[in-house]
mmCIF file of C-alpha atoms and ligand atoms in Angstrom:
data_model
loop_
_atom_site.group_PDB
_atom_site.id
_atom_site.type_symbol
_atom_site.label_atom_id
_atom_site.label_comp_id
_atom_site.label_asym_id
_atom_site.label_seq_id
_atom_site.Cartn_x
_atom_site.Cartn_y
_atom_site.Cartn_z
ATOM 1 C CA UNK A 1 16.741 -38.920 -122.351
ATOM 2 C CA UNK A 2 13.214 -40.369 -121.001
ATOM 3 C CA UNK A 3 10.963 -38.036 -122.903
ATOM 4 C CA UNK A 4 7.305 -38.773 -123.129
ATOM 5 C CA UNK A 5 5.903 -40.727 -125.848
ATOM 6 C CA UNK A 6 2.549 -39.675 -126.304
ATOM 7 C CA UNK A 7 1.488 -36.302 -125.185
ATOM 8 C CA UNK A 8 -2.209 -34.905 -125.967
ATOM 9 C CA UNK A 9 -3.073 -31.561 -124.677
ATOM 10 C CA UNK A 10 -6.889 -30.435 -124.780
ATOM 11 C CA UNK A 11 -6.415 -32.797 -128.269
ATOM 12 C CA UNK A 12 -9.981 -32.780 -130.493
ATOM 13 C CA UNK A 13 -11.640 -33.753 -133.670
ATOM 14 C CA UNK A 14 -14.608 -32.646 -135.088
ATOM 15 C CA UNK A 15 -16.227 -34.228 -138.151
ATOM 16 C CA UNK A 16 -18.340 -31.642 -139.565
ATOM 17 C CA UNK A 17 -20.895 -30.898 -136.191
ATOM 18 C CA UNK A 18 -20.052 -33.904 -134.062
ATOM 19 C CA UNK A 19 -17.060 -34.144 -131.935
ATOM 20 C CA UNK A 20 -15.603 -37.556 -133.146
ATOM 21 C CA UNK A 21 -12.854 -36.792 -129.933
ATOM 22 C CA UNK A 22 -12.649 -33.710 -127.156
ATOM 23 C CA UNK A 23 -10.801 -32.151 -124.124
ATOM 24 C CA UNK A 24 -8.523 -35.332 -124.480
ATOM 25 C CA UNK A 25 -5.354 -34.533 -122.166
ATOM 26 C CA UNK A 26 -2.657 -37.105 -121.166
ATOM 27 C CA UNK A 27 0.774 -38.165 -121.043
ATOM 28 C CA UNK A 28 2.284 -41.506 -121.373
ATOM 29 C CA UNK A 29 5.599 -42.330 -120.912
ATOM 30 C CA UNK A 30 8.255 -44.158 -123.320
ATOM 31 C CA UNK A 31 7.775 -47.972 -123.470
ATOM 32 C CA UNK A 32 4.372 -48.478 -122.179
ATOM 33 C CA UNK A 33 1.816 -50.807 -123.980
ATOM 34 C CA UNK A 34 -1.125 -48.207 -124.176
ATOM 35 C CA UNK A 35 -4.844 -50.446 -124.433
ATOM 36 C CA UNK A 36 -7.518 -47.859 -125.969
ATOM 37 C CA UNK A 37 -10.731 -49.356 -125.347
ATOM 38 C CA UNK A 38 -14.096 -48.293 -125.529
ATOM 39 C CA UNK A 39 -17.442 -49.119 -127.016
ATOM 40 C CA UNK A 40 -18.591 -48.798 -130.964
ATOM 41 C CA UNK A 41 -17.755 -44.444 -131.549
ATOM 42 C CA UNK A 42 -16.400 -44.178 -128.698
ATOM 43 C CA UNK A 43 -13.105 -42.188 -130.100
ATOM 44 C CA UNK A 44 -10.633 -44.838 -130.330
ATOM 45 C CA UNK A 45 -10.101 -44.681 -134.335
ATOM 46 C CA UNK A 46 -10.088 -40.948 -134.216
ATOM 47 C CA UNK A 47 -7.211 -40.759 -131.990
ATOM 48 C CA UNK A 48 -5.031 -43.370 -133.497
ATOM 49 C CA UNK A 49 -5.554 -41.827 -136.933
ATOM 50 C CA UNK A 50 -4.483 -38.579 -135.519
ATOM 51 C CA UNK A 51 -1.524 -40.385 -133.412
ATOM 52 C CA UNK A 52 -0.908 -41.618 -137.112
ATOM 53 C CA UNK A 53 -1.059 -38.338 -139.011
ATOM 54 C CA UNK A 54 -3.927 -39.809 -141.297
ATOM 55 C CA UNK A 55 -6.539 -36.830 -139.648
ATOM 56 C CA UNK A 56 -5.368 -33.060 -138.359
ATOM 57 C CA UNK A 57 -6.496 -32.252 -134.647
ATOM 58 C CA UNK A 58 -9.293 -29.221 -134.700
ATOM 59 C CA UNK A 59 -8.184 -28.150 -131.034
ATOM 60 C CA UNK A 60 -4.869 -28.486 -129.008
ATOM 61 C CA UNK A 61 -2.165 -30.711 -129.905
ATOM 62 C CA UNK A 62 -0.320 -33.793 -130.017
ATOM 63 C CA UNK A 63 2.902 -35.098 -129.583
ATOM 64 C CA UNK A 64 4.672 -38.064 -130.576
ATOM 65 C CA UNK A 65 8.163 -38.828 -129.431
ATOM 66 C CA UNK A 66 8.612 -34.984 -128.419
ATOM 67 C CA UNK A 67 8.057 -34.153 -132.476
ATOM 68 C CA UNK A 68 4.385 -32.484 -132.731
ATOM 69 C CA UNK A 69 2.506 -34.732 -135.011
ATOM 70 C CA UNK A 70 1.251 -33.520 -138.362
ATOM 71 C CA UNK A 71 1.519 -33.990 -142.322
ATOM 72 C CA UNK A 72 4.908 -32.905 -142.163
ATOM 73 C CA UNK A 73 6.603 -34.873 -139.862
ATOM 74 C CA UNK A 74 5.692 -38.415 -140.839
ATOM 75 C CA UNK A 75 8.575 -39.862 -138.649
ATOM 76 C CA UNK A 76 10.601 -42.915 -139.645
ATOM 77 C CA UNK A 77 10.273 -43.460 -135.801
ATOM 78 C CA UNK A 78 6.111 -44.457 -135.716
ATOM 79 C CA UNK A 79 4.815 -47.393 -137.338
ATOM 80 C CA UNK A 80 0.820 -47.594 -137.825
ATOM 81 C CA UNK A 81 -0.895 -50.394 -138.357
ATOM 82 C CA UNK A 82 -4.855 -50.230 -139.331
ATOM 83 C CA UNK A 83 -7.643 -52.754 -138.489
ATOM 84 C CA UNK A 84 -7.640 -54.008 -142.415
ATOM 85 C CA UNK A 85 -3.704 -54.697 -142.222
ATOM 86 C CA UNK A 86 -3.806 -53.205 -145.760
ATOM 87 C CA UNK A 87 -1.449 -55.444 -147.823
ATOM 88 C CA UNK A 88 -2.149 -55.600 -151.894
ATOM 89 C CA UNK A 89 -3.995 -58.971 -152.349
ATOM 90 C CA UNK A 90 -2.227 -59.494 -155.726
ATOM 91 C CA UNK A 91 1.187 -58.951 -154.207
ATOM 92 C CA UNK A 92 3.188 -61.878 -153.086
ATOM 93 C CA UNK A 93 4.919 -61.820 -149.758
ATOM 94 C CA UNK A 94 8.109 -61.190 -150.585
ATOM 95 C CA UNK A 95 6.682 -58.361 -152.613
ATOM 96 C CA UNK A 96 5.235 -56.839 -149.801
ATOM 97 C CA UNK A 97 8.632 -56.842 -148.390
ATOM 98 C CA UNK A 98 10.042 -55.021 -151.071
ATOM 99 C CA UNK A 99 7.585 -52.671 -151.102
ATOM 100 C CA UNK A 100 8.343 -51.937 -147.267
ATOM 101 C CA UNK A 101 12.292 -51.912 -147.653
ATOM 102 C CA UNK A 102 11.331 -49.167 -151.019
ATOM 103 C CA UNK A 103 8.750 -46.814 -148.728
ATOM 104 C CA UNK A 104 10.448 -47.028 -145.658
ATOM 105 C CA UNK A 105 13.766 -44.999 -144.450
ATOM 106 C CA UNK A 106 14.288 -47.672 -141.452
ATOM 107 C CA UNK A 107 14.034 -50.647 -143.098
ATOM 108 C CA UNK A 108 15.730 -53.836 -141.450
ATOM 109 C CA UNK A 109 14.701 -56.757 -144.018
ATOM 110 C CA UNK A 110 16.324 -59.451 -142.221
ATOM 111 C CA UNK A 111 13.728 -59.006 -139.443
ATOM 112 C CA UNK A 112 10.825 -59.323 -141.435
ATOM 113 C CA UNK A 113 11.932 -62.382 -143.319
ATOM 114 C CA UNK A 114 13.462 -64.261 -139.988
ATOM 115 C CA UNK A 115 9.696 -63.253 -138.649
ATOM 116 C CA UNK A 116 7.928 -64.734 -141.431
ATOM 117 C CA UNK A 117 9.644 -68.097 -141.632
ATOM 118 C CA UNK A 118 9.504 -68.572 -137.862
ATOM 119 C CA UNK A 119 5.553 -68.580 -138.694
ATOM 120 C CA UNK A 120 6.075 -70.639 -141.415
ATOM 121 C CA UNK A 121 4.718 -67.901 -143.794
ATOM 122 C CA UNK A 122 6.223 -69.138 -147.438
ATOM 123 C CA UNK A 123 7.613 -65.430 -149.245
ATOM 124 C CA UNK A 124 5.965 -66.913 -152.329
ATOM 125 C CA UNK A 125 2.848 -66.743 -150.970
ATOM 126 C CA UNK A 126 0.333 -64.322 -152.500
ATOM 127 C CA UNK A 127 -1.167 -62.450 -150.345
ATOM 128 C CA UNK A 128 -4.954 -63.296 -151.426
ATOM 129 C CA UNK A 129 -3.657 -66.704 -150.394
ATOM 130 C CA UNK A 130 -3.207 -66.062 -147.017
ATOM 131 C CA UNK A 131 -5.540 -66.637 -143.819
ATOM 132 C CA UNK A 132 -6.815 -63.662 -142.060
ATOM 133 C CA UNK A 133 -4.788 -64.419 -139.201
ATOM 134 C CA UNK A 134 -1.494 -64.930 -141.631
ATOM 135 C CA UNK A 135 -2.020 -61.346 -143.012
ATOM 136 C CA UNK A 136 -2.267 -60.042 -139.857
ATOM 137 C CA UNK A 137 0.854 -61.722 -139.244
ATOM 138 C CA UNK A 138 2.860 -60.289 -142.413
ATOM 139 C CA UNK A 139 1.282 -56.543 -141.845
ATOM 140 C CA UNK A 140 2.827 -56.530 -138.142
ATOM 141 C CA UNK A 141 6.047 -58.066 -139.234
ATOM 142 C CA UNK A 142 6.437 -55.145 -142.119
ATOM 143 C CA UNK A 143 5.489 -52.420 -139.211
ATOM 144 C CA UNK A 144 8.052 -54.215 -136.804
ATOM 145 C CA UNK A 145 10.890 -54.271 -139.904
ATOM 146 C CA UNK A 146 11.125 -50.626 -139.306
ATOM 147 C CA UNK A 147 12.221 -51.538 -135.771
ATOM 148 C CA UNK A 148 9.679 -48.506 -134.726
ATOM 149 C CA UNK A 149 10.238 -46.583 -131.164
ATOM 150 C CA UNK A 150 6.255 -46.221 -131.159
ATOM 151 C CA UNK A 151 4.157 -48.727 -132.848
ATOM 152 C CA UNK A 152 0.510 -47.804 -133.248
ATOM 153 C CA UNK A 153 -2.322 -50.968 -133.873
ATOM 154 C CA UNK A 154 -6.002 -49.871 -134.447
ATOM 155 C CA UNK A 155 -7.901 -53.143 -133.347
ATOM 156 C CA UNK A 156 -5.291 -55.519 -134.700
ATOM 157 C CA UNK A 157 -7.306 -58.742 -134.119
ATOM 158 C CA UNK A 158 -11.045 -57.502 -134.498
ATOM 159 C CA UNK A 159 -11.486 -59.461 -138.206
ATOM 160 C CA UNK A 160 -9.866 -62.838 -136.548
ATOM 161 C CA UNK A 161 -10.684 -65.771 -134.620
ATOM 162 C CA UNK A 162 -9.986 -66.725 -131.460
ATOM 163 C CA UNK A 163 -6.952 -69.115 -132.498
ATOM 164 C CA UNK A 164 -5.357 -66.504 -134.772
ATOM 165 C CA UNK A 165 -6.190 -63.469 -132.179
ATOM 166 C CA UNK A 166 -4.189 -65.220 -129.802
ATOM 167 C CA UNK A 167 -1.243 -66.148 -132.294
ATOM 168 C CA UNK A 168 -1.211 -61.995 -133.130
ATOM 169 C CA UNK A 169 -1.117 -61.013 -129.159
ATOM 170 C CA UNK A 170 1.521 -63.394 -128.586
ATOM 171 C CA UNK A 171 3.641 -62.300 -131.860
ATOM 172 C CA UNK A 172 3.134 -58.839 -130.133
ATOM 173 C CA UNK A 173 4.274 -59.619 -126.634
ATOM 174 C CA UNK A 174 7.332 -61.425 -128.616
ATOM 175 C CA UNK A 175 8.078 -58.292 -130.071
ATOM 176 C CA UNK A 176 7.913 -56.029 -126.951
ATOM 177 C CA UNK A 177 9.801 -58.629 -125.355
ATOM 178 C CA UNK A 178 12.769 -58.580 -127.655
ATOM 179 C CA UNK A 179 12.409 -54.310 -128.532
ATOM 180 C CA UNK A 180 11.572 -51.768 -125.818
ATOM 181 C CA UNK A 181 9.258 -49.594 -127.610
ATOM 182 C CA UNK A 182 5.892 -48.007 -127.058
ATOM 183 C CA UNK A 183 2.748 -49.629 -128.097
ATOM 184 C CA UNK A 184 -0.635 -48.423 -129.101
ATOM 185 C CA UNK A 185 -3.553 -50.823 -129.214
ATOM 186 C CA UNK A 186 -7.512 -50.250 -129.384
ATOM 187 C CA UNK A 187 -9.808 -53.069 -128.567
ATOM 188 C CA UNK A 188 -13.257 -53.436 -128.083
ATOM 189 C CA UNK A 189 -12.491 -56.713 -125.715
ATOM 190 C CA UNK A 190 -10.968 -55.467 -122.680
ATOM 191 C CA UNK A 191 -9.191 -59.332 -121.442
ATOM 192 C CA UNK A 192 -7.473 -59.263 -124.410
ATOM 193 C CA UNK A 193 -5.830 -55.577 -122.927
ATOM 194 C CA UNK A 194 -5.270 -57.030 -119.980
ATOM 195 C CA UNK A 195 -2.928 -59.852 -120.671
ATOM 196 C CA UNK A 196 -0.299 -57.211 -122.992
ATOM 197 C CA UNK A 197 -1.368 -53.910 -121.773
ATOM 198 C CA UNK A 198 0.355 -52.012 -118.790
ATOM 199 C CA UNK A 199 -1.392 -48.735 -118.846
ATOM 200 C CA UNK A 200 -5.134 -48.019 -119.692
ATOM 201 C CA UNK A 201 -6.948 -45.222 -121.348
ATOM 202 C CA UNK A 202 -10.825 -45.747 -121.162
ATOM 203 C CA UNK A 203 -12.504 -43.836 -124.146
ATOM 204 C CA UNK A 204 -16.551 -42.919 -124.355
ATOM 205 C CA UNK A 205 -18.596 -40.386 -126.816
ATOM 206 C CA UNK A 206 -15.178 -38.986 -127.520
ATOM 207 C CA UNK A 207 -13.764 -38.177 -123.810
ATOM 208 C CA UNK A 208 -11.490 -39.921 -121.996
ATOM 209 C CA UNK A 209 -13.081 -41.439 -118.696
ATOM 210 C CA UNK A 210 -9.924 -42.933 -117.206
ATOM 211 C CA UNK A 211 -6.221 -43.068 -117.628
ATOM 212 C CA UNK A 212 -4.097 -44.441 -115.899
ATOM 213 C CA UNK A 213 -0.962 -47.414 -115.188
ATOM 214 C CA UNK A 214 -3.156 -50.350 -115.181
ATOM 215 C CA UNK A 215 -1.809 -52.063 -112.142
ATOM 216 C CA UNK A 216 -1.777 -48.356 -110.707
ATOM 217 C CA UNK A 217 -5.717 -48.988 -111.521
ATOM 218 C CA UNK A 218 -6.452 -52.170 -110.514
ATOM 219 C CA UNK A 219 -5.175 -51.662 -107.062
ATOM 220 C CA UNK A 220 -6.791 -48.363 -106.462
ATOM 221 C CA UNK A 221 -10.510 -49.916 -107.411
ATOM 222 C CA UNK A 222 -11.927 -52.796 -104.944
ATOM 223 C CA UNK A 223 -15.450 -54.286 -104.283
ATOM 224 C CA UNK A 224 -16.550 -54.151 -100.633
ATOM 225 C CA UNK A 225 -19.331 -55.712 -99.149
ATOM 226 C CA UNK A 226 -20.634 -55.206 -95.072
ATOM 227 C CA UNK A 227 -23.231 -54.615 -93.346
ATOM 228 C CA UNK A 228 -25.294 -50.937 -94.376
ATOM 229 C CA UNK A 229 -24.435 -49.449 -91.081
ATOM 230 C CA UNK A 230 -20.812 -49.253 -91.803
ATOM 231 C CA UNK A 231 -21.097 -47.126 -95.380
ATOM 232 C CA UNK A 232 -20.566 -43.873 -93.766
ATOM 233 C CA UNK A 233 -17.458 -44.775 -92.150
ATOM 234 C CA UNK A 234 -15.769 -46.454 -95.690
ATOM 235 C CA UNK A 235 -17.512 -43.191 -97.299
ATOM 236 C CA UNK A 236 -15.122 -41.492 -94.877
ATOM 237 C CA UNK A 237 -11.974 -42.596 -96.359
ATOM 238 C CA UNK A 238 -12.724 -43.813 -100.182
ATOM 239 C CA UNK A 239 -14.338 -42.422 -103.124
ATOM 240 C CA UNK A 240 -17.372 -44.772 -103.516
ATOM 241 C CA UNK A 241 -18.278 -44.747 -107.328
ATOM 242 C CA UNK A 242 -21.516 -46.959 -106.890
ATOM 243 C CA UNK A 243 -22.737 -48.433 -104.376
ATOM 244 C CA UNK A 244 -25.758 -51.121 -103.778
ATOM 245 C CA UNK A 245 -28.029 -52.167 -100.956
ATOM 246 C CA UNK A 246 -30.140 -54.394 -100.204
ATOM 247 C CA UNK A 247 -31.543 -56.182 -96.859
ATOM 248 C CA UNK A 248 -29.418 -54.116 -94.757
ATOM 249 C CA UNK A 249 -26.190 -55.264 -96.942
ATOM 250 C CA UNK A 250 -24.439 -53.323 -98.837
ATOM 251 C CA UNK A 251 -21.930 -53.893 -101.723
ATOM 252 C CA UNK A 252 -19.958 -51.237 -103.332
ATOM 253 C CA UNK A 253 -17.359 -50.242 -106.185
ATOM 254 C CA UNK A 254 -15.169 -48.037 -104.430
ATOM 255 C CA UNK A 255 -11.128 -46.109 -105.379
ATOM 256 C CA UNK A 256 -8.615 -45.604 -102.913
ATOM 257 C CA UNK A 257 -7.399 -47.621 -100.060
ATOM 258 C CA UNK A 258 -8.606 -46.987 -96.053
ATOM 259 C CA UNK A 259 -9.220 -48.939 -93.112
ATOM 260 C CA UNK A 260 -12.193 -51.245 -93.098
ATOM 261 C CA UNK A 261 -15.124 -51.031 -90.495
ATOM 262 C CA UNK A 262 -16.213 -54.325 -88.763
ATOM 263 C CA UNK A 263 -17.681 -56.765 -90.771
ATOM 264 C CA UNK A 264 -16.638 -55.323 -94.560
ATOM 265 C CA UNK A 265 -14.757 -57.255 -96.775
ATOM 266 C CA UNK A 266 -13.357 -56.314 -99.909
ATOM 267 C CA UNK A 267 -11.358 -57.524 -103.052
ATOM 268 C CA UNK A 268 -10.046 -56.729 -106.279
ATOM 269 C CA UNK A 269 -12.446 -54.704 -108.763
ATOM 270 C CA UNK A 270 -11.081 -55.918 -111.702
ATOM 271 C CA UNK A 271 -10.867 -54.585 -114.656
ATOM 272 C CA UNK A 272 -14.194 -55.488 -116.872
ATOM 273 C CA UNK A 273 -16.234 -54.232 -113.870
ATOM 274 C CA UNK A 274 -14.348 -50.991 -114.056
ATOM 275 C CA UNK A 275 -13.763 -50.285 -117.645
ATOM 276 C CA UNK A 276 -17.630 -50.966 -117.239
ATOM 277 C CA UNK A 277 -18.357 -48.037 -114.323
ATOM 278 C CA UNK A 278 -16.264 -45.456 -116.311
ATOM 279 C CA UNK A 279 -18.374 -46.135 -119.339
ATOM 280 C CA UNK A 280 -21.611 -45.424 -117.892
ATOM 281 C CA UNK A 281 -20.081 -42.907 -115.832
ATOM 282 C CA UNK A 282 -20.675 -38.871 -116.620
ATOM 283 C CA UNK A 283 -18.432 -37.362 -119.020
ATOM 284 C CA UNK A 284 -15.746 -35.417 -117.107
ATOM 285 C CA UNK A 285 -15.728 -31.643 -117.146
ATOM 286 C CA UNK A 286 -13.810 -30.028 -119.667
ATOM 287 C CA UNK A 287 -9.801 -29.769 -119.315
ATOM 288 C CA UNK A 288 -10.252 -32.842 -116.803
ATOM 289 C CA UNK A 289 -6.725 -35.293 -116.087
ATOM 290 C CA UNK A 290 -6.780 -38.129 -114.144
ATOM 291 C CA UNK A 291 -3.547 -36.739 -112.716
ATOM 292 C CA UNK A 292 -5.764 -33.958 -111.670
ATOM 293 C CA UNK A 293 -8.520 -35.911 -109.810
HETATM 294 N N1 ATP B 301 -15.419 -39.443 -141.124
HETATM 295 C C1 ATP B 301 -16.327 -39.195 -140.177
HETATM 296 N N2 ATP B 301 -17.336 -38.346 -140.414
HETATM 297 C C2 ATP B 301 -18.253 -38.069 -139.462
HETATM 298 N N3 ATP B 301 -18.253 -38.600 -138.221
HETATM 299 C C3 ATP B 301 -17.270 -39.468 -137.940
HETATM 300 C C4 ATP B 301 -16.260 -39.821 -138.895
HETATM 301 N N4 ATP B 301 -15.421 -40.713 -138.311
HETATM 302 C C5 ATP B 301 -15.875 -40.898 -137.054
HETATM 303 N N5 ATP B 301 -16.981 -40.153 -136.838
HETATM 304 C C6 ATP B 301 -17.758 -40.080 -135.581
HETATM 305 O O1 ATP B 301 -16.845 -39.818 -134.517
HETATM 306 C C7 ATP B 301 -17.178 -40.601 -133.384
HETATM 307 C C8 ATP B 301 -15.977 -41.471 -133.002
HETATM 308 O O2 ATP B 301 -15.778 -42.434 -134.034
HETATM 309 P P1 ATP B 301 -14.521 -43.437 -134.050
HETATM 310 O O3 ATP B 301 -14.548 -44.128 -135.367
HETATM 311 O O4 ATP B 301 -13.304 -42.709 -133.670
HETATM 312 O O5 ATP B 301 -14.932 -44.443 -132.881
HETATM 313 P P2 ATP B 301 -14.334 -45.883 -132.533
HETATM 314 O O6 ATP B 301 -14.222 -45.919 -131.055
HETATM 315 O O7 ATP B 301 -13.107 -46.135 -133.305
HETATM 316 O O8 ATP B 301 -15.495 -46.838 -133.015
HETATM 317 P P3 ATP B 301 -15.417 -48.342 -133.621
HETATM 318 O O9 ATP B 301 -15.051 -49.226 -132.460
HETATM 319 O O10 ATP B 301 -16.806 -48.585 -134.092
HETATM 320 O O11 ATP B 301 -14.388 -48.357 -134.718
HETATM 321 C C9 ATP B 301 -18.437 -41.382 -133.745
HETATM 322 O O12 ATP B 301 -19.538 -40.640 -133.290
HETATM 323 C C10 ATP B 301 -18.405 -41.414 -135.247
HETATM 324 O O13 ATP B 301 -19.706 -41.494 -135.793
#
């Protein structure tokens, strides 16, 4: 059985007279880690919380594990974890992990608790005792005790520093390493994508610019510079997305692979340059896929 995990078909939200997400189509396939980045309202809230059944699409649909998603079928599969890693402050640890094992159907304990003491995270602990980075720590472990075939993270490690950002990536990778399911994760700091993510889904004013298998990605986009003279014949065989000249040189951001005319050299785009061009790029035409382009 390889059915999709995620499948959004002409998927919207509308808060009252502003689209909070629109014409949002795509499918991504079992046991990818998914990076949803964008700026500040771009979208990327909107669509986890409807990947997570906390907010009802207003146009097409969405599937989740080949189950449409709604209020109805909150599936013991999916596993949501939201940027405050809601835990109750007053609640000790091992509290918390009684809570989980009581509100969850799928509920492997011995997970959590091996988790928590490889992090040295005391179950006697309350939880208004804990560092930012700890609680982050204890939220994913109760989302992972479910053992979850699609785990969804809205910016997991915005509140934390840099030391305990890193220590919550890495517990993540662990995870993925050790279970094959699908991950979710919105960031507003695209390297941190980079190092877990393998496929990409660009987010602005509530469209999707680009989608796509990062690697997929990073190979299609490349930086070429040469001499002006030669732009018509690159032209000929890429899609140039910007281009700049100056002095007779010219240097641009271009997708898909050709021959290159004398004197042009190019390399590898890389991602913060083009998570950068599809955000001040035009918003795509309705019912747009990248499969489509
Ligand atoms: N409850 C709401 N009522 C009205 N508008 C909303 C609501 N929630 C979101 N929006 C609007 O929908 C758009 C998308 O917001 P969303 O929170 O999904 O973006 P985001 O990418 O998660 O942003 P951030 O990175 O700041 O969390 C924004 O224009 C936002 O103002």
């Amino acid at each position: 059985m390889n059915e999709p995990a995620i499948v959004a078909h002409d998927l919207g939200k509308r808060y009252g007279r502003t689209w909070g997400l629109r014409d949002c189509t795509f499918e991504i396939g079992a046991g990818r880690v998914v990076g949803l980045v964008g700026p500040n309202g771009a979208g990327k809230s909107t669509l986890i919380n409807l990947m997570a059944g906390l907010l009802r699409p207003s146009t097409g649909e969405l599937r989740l594990l080949g189950e449409p998603v709604g209020p109805h079928v909150a599936s013991s599969r999916v596993a949501y974890l939201d940027q405050r890693h809601s835990l109750y402050d007053t609640f000790r640890v091992a509290d918390m992990l009684e809570a989980g094992r009581r509100l969850n159907q799928r509920w492997y304990a011995h997970d959590a608790r091996d988790r928590l003491s490889e992090l040295g995270i005391p179950l006697d602990r309350r939880i208004d005792e804990l560092s930012g980075g700890q609680r982050a720590q204890v939220a994913l472990a109760l989302a992972l005790a479910t053992r979850p075939d699609l785990l969804i993270l809205d910016e997991p490690v915005a509140s934390l520093d840099p030391l305990a950002r890193n220590e919550v990536m890495s517990a993540l990778m662990g995870a993925k390493a050790t279970r094959d399911c699908t991950i979710v994760l919105s960031s507003h700091i695209v390297s941190e994508l980079e190092r877990l993510c393998d496929y990409l889904v660009v987010l602005n004013r509530g469209q999707v610019r680009l989608a796509g298998d990062l690697d997929d990605l990073l190979d299609d986009h490349r930086l070429l510079h040469g001499p002006s003279s030669g732009v018509v014949d690159v032209e000929a065989g890429r899609e140039v997305l910007s281009r700049h000249e100056e002095h007779g040189t010219a240097r641009l951001l271009c997708r898909g692979r050709g021959p290159l005319p004398a004197g042009w050299r190019e390399r590898p785009a890389g991602i913060d340059r083009l998570v950068r061009h599809y955000l001040a790029a035009p918003a795509r035409p309705a019912g747009w896929t990248e499969a489509a382009a």
